[in-house]
Structure formats: C-alpha cells, structure tokens
Short mmCIF file of C-alpha atoms and ligand atoms in Angstrom, two decimals:
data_model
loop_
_atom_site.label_atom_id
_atom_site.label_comp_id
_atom_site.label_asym_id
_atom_site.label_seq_id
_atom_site.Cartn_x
_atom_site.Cartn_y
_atom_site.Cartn_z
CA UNK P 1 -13.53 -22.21 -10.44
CA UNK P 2 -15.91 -20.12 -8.03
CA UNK P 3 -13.97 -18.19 -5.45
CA UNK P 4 -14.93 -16.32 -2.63
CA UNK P 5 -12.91 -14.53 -0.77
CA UNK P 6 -14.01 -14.72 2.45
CA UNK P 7 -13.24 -11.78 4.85
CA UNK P 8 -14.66 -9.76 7.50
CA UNK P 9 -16.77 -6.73 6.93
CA UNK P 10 -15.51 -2.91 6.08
CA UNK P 11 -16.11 0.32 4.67
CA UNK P 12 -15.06 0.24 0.90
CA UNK P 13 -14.40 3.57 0.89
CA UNK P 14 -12.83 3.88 3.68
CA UNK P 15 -8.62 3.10 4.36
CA UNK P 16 -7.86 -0.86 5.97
CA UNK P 17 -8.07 -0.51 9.66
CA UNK P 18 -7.30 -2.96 11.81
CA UNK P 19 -9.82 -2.69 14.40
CA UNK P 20 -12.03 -4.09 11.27
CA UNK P 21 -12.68 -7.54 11.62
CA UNK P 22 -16.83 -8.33 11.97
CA UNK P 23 -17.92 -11.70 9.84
CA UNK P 24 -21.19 -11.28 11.38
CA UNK P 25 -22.53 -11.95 7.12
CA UNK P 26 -21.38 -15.63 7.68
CA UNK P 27 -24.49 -16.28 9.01
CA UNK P 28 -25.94 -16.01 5.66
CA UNK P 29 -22.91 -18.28 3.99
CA UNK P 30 -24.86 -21.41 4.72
CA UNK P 31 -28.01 -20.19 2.38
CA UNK P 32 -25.58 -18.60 -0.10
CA UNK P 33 -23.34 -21.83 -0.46
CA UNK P 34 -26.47 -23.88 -1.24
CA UNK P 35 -27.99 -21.59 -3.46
CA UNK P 36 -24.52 -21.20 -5.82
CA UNK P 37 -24.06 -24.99 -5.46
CA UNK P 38 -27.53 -25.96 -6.94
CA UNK P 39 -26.02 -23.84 -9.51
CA UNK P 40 -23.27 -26.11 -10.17
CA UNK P 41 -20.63 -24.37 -8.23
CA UNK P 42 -18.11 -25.76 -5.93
CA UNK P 43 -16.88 -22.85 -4.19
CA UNK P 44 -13.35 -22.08 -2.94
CA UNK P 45 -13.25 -19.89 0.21
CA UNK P 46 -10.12 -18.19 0.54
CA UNK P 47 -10.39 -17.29 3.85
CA UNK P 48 -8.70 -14.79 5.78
CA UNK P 49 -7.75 -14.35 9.74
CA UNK P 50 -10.40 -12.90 10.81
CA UNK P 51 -12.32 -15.74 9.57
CA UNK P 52 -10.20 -18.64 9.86
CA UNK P 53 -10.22 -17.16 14.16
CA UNK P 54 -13.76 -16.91 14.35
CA UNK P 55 -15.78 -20.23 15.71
CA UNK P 56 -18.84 -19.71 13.79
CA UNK P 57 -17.31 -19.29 10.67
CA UNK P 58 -15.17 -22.37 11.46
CA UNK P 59 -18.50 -24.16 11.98
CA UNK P 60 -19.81 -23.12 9.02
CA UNK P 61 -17.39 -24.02 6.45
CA UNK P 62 -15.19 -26.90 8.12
CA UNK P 63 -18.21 -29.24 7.83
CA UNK P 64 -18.81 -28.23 3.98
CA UNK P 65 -15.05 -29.03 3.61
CA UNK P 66 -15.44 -31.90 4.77
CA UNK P 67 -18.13 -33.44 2.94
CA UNK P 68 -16.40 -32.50 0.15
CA UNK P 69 -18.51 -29.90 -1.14
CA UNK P 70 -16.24 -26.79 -0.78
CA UNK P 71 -12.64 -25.93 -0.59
CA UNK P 72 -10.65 -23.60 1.72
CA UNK P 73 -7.86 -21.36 0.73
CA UNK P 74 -5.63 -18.96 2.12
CA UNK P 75 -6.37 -14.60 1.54
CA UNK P 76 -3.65 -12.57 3.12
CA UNK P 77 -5.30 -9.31 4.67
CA UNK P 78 -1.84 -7.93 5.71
CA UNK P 79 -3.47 -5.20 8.09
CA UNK P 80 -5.51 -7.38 10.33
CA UNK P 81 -3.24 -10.48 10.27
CA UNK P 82 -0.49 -11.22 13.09
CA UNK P 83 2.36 -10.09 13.38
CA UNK P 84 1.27 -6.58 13.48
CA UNK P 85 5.04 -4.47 13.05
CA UNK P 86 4.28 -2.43 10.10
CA UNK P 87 1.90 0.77 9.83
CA UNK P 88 -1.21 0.51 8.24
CA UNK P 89 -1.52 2.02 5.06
CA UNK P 90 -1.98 1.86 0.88
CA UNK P 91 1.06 0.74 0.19
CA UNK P 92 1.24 -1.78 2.94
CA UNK P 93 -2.29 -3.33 2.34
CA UNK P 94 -0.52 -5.11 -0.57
CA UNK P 95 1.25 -7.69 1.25
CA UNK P 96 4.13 -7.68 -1.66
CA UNK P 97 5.33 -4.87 -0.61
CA UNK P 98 5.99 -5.80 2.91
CA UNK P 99 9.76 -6.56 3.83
CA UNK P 100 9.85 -10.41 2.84
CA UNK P 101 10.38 -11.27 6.88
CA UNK P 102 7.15 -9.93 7.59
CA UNK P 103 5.23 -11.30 4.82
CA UNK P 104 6.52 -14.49 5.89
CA UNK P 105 5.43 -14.23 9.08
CA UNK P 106 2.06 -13.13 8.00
CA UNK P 107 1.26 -15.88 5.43
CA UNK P 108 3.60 -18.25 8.31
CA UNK P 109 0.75 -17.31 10.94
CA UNK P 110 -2.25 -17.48 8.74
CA UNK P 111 -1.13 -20.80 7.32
CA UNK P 112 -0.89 -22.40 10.64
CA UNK P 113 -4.13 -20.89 12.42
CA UNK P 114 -5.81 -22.33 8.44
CA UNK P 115 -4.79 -25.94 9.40
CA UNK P 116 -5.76 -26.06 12.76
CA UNK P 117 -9.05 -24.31 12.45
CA UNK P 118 -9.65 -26.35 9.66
CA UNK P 119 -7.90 -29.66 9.79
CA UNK P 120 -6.23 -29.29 6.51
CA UNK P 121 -3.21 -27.40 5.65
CA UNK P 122 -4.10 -24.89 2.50
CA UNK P 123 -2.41 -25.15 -0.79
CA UNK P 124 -4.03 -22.16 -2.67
CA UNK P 125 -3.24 -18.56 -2.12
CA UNK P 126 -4.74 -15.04 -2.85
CA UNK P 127 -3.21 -12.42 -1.98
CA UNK P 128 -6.14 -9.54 -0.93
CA UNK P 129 -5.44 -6.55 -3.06
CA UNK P 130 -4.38 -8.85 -5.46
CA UNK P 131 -0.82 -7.57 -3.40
CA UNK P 132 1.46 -10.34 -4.62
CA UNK P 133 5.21 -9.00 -4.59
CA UNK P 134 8.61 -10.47 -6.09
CA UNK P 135 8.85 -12.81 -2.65
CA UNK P 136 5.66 -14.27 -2.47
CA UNK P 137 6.37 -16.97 -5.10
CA UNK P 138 8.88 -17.92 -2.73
CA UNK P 139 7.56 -17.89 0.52
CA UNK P 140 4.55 -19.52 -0.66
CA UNK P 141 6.67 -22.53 -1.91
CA UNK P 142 8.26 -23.05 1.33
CA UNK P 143 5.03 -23.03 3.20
CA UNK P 144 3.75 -25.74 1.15
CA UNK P 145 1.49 -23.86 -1.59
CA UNK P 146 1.18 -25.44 -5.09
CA UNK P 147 -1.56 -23.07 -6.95
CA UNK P 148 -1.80 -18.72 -6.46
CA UNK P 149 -4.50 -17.03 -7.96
CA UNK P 150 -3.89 -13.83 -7.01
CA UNK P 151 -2.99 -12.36 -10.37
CA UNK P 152 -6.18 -10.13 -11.84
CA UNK P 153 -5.50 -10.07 -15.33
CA UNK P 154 -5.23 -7.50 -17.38
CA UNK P 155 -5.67 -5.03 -14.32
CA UNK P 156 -3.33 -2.65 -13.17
CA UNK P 157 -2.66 -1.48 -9.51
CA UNK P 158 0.56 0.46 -10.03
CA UNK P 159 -1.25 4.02 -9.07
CA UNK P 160 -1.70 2.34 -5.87
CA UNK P 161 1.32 0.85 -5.35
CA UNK P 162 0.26 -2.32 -6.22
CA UNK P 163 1.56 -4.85 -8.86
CA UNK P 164 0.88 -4.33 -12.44
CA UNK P 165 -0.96 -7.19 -14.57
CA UNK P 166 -1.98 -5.48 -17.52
CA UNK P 167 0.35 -7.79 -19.78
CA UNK P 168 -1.36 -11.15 -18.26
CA UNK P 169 -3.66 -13.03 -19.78
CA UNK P 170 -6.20 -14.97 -18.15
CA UNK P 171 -4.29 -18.39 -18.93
CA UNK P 172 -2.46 -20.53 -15.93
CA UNK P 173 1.37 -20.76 -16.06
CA UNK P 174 4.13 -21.37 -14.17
CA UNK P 175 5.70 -18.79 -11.89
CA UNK P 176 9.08 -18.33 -12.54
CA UNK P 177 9.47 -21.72 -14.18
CA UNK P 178 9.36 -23.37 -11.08
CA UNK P 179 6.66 -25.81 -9.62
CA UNK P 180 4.20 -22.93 -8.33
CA UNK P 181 0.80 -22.95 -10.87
CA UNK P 182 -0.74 -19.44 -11.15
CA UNK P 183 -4.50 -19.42 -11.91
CA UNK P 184 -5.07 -15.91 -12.65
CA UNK P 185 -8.60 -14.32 -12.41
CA UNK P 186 -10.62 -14.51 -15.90
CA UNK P 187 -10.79 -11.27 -17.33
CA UNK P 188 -12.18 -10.43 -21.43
CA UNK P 189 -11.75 -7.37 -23.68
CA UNK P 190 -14.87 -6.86 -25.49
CA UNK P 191 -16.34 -4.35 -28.28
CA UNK P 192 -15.15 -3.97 -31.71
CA UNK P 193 -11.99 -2.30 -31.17
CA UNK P 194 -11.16 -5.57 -28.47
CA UNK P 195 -8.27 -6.93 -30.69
CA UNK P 196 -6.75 -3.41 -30.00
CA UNK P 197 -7.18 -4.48 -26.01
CA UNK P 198 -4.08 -5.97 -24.40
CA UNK P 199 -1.56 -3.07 -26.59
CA UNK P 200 -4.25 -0.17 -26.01
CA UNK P 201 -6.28 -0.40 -23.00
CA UNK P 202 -3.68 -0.04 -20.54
CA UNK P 203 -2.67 3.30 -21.71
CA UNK P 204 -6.30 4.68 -21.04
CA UNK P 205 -5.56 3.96 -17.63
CA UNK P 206 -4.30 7.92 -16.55
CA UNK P 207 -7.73 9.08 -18.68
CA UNK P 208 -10.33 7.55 -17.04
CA UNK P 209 -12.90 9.60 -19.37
CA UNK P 210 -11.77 7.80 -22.54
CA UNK P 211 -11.95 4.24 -20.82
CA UNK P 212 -15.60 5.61 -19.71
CA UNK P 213 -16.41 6.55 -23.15
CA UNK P 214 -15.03 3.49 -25.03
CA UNK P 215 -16.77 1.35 -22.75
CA UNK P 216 -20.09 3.23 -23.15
CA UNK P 217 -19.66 3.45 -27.20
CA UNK P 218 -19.06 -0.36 -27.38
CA UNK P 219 -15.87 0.07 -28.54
CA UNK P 220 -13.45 -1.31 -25.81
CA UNK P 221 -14.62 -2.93 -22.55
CA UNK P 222 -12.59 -4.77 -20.19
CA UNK P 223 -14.68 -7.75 -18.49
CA UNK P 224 -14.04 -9.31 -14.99
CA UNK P 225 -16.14 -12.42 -14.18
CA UNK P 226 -17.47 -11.29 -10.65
CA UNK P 227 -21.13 -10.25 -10.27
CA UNK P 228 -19.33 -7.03 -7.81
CA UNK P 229 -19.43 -4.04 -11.39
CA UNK P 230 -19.79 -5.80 -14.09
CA UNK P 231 -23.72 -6.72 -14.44
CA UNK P 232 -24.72 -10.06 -16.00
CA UNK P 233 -25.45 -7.88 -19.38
CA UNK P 234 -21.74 -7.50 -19.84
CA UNK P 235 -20.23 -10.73 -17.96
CA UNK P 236 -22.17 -13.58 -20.13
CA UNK P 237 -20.99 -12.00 -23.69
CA UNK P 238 -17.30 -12.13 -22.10
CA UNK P 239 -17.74 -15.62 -20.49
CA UNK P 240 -19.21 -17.01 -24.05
CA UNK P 241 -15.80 -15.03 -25.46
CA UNK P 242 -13.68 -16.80 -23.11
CA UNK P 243 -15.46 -20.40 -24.19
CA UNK P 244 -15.09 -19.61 -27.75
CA UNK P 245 -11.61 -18.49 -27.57
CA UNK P 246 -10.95 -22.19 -26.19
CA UNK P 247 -10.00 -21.27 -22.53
CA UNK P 248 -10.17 -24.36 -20.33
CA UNK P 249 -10.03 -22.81 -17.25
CA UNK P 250 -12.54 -19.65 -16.21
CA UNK P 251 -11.89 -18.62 -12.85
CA UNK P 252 -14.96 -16.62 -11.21
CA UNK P 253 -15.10 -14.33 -8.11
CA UNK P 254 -16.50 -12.47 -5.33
CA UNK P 255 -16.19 -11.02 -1.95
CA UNK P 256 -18.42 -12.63 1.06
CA UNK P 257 -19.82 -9.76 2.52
CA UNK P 258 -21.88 -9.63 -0.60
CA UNK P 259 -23.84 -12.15 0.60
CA UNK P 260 -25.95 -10.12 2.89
CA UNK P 261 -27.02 -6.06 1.86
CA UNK P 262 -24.82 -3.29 2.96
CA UNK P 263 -21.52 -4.60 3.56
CA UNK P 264 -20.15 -4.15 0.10
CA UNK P 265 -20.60 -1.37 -2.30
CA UNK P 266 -22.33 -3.74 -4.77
CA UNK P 267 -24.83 -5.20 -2.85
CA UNK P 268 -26.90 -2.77 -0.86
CA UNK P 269 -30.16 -3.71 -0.68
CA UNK P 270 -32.51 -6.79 -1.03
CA UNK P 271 -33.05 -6.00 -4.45
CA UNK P 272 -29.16 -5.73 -4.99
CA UNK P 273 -29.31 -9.19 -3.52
CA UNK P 274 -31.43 -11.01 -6.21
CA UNK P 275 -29.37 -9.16 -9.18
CA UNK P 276 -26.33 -10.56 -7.29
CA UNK P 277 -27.98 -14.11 -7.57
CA UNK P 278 -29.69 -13.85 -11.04
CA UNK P 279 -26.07 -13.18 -12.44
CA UNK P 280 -24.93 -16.85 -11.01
CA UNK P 281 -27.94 -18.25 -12.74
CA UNK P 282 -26.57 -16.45 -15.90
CA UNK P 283 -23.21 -17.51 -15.48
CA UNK P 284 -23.93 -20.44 -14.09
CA UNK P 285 -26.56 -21.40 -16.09
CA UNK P 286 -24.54 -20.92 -19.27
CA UNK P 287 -21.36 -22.70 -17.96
CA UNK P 288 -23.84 -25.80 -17.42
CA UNK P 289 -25.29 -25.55 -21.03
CA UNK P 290 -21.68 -25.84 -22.44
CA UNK P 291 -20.91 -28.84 -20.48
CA UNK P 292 -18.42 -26.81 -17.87
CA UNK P 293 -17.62 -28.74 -15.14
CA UNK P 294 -16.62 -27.16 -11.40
CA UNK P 295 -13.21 -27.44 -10.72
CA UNK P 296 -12.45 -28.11 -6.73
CA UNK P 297 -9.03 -27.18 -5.43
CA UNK P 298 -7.96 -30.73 -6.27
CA UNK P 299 -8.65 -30.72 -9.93
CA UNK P 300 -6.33 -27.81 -10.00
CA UNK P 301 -3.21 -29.25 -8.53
CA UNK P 302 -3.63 -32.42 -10.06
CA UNK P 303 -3.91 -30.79 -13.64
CA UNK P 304 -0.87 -28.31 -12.86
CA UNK P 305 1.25 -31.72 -11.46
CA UNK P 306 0.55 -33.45 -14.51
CA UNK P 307 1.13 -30.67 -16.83
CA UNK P 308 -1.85 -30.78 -18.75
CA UNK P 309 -2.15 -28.08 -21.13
CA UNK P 310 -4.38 -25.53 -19.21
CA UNK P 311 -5.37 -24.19 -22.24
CA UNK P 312 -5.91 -24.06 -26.11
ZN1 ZN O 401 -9.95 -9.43 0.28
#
C-alpha cells in the first residue's frame, strides 16, 4: 500500500498553527501520481481539510478516484479542522487526546466535507501525528470506517504526548477484537544485534546518542518505509527483510508537500527531488521483481471482511 498523506503546507519546525493551510504543491500531484503509478503504485491519499475544501485539489484527485486509479482516505489535522474549541498545542495536535466530543466532531466534520467533495464516503483513517487515542476506535466505527492505519510501528510518541507503539509490529489486526482492521505502517529492525530490537530499542529512546551510535555501527537500526529519513540505502535491505520474513502486507508512506522542494524538511531542492523519486524506483522496482502487487483501499477491506490471514 502507497500512502500519502495529503495536507497543506507548514514549517516542520515550527508548532501547528492554524492559519496554516496552503496546498499550493498540488499542482505538482498530477506529475507525481503518474510518475509513482508507472511505478506500480496505486496511491491512497489520506486527505485532510484543508485539502478535501480546496477546489483544485478536489479537481485533481476526484477524477483519479474515479477512474479507479487512486484512493481517498481520511487524515485528521486536529488544529486546522472544524470545530475549532480547543487551544492549539503539542498535546492537542494528537487528536486522541482531545475530549472524545470534540474528536467526534472533528473526524464527524471531515468525514462529511470527504463525501461531498469527493462523492464517496471514506472508510480508511490516519490519524496525523499518528494521534490515535483510546476513543478513536470507536468513533471511527460509528462513522462508518472499516480499516485505520494510523499506528507507526515500533515508534514511540509518549515524550510528546502522543501514543506509544513501540510493542507493535508491522502486522494488521483487529482493534479491540471488534470489526475495525488496523494496517499499521511497515517498520524493520536491522543490523546484527536486530533480534535484540523490539525488547531493546525502545529503551534507547531517553539516549538518543546510543540509538545514533548503534545505528551508525550497524548494530541496531530501526527502518520506516518512507523515502522522508531513511535513504533508499537503508529502506530496500528492510523492505527485502520484511519479504523474507513472509509479511503480506508492506504499507509505504509519505507526506505531499514532498512533492515539490521546500515544503518539507526532506525535500529541499531539485536535487532532493530526484533522490525522493529514485527511492520509489528502488522500492518500487524491487516490490515489482518479487511479484508484489498494489493493494487499493478495496483489497484491504475485502481481505480484513473475509479474514484472510494478513500475514505469515
Ligand atoms: Zn499529516
């Protein structure tokens, strides 16, 4: 699965604001969807509300969804999404964390403004921040969502406030035991000590210098597939890990503003621009050699319904 979640433009290193809500890079999505899907991608968007509110960007993808060739999701950015009752800050940028009648309202109005700018009601989720909270299961249910892939594994947002998924693996499962199917985001431990991974890396966390220097010694790396930090060098020995291991499902992301230089810390320049795209023709290129098909939103829900097993 290749996800992008589609937003407006900001300052990475600045707090959410929500005066913040420019998708003047969509321009560029037309270009950029082509490109990934001569790859072999079928991209989700997960659009948020400044995008699904914004006619170009309603122009641009409605007409890709469809033909069939993309899907649209739902991404909760809590501090530019009506209603606007609580104060913007860390702790509230995770949407979990909101009191569960205002994340309900949130995810209520994005929902709605999602099928009618779109002509489909969404059924798959992200939460930005990754900020899923103990009622989001539930209010997601009630809206009508089958699939959240919000969950990061293996990553840990505690310091933040955030949740904490440093005990998940990148494998689907049921939330809760109920009918909600969680996709979370494909994630490998690599390096010789990686067996030691899921028990030991977590606790690295509070000394960033030892992460730093197991990463650099080979020893322990931890592995997101998303061409924003972690270059093609270290994502294609963790995507072959992932195939060997037997995982059936390898969920891949990124962040739209990448798609034109200087919106997002990882893609500056031009020449930021064609590393971005020669790691899709890595990753994409070795997904095709091992006979990895895309999976569209549909794929997903029907598997989850019929309770395939999502992995080996
Ligand atoms: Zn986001």
């Amino acid at each position: 699965m290749v996800f992008c979640d589609t937003e407006e433009e900001f300052d990475w290193s600045k707090p959410q604001n929500r005066d913040n809500r420019s998708t003047t890079h969509m321009k560029a999505m037309p270009a950029a969807d082509r490109r990934l899907r001569d790859l072999g991608a079928h991209s989700i968007y997960l659009v948020d509300h400044p995008i699904a509110t914004d006619p170009a960007s309603i122009d641009i993808l409605g007409p890709l969804q469809e033909a069939g060739t993309c899907g649209i999701g739902t991404q909760l950015h809590p501090w530019v999404n009506p209603p606007f009752e609580e104060e913007v800050n860390r702790t509230n940028s995770f949407a979990g964390n909101l009191p569960p009648a205002l994340e309900r309202a949130k995810l209520t109005n994005l929902t709605e403004t999602i099928a009618s700018s779109f002509g489909r009601r969404p059924v798959m989720y992200r939460a930005g921040r990754y900020g899923v909270g103990a009622n989001t299961a539930g209010i997601l249910s009630n809206l009508g969502y089958e699939v959240d892939v919000s969950v990061r594994a293996r990553f840990d947002y505690s310091d933040e406030k955030g949740p904490n998924f440093s005990a998940v693996k990148p494998i689907p499962y049921r939330i809760g035991g109920g009918g909600m199917l969680e996709v979370p985001l494909s994630s490998a431990y690599l390096g010789a000590l990686r067996g030691l991974g899921p028990a030991f890396f977590p606790l690295t966390g509070k000394l960033p210098i030892v992460r730093g220097a197991l990463a650099r010694s080979g020893l322990l790396n931890r592995v997101s597939l998303t061409p924003e930090g972690f270059p093609l060098g270290e994502a294609l020995p963790a995507l072959e890990r992932l195939l060997d291991e037997g995982h059936q499902v390898i969920s891949i992301s990124y962040h739209s503003p990448s798609i034109e230089p200087g919106h997002t810390p990882f893609v500056r320049t031009q020449s930021d621009l064609d590393v971005f795209y020669t790691w899709w023709e890595g990753i994409l290129g070795l997904l095709a050699r091992r006979g990895v098909k895309a999976a569209t939103i549909e794929d997903v829900v029907e598997a989850g319904r019929k309770a395939t097993p999502l992995h080996a």
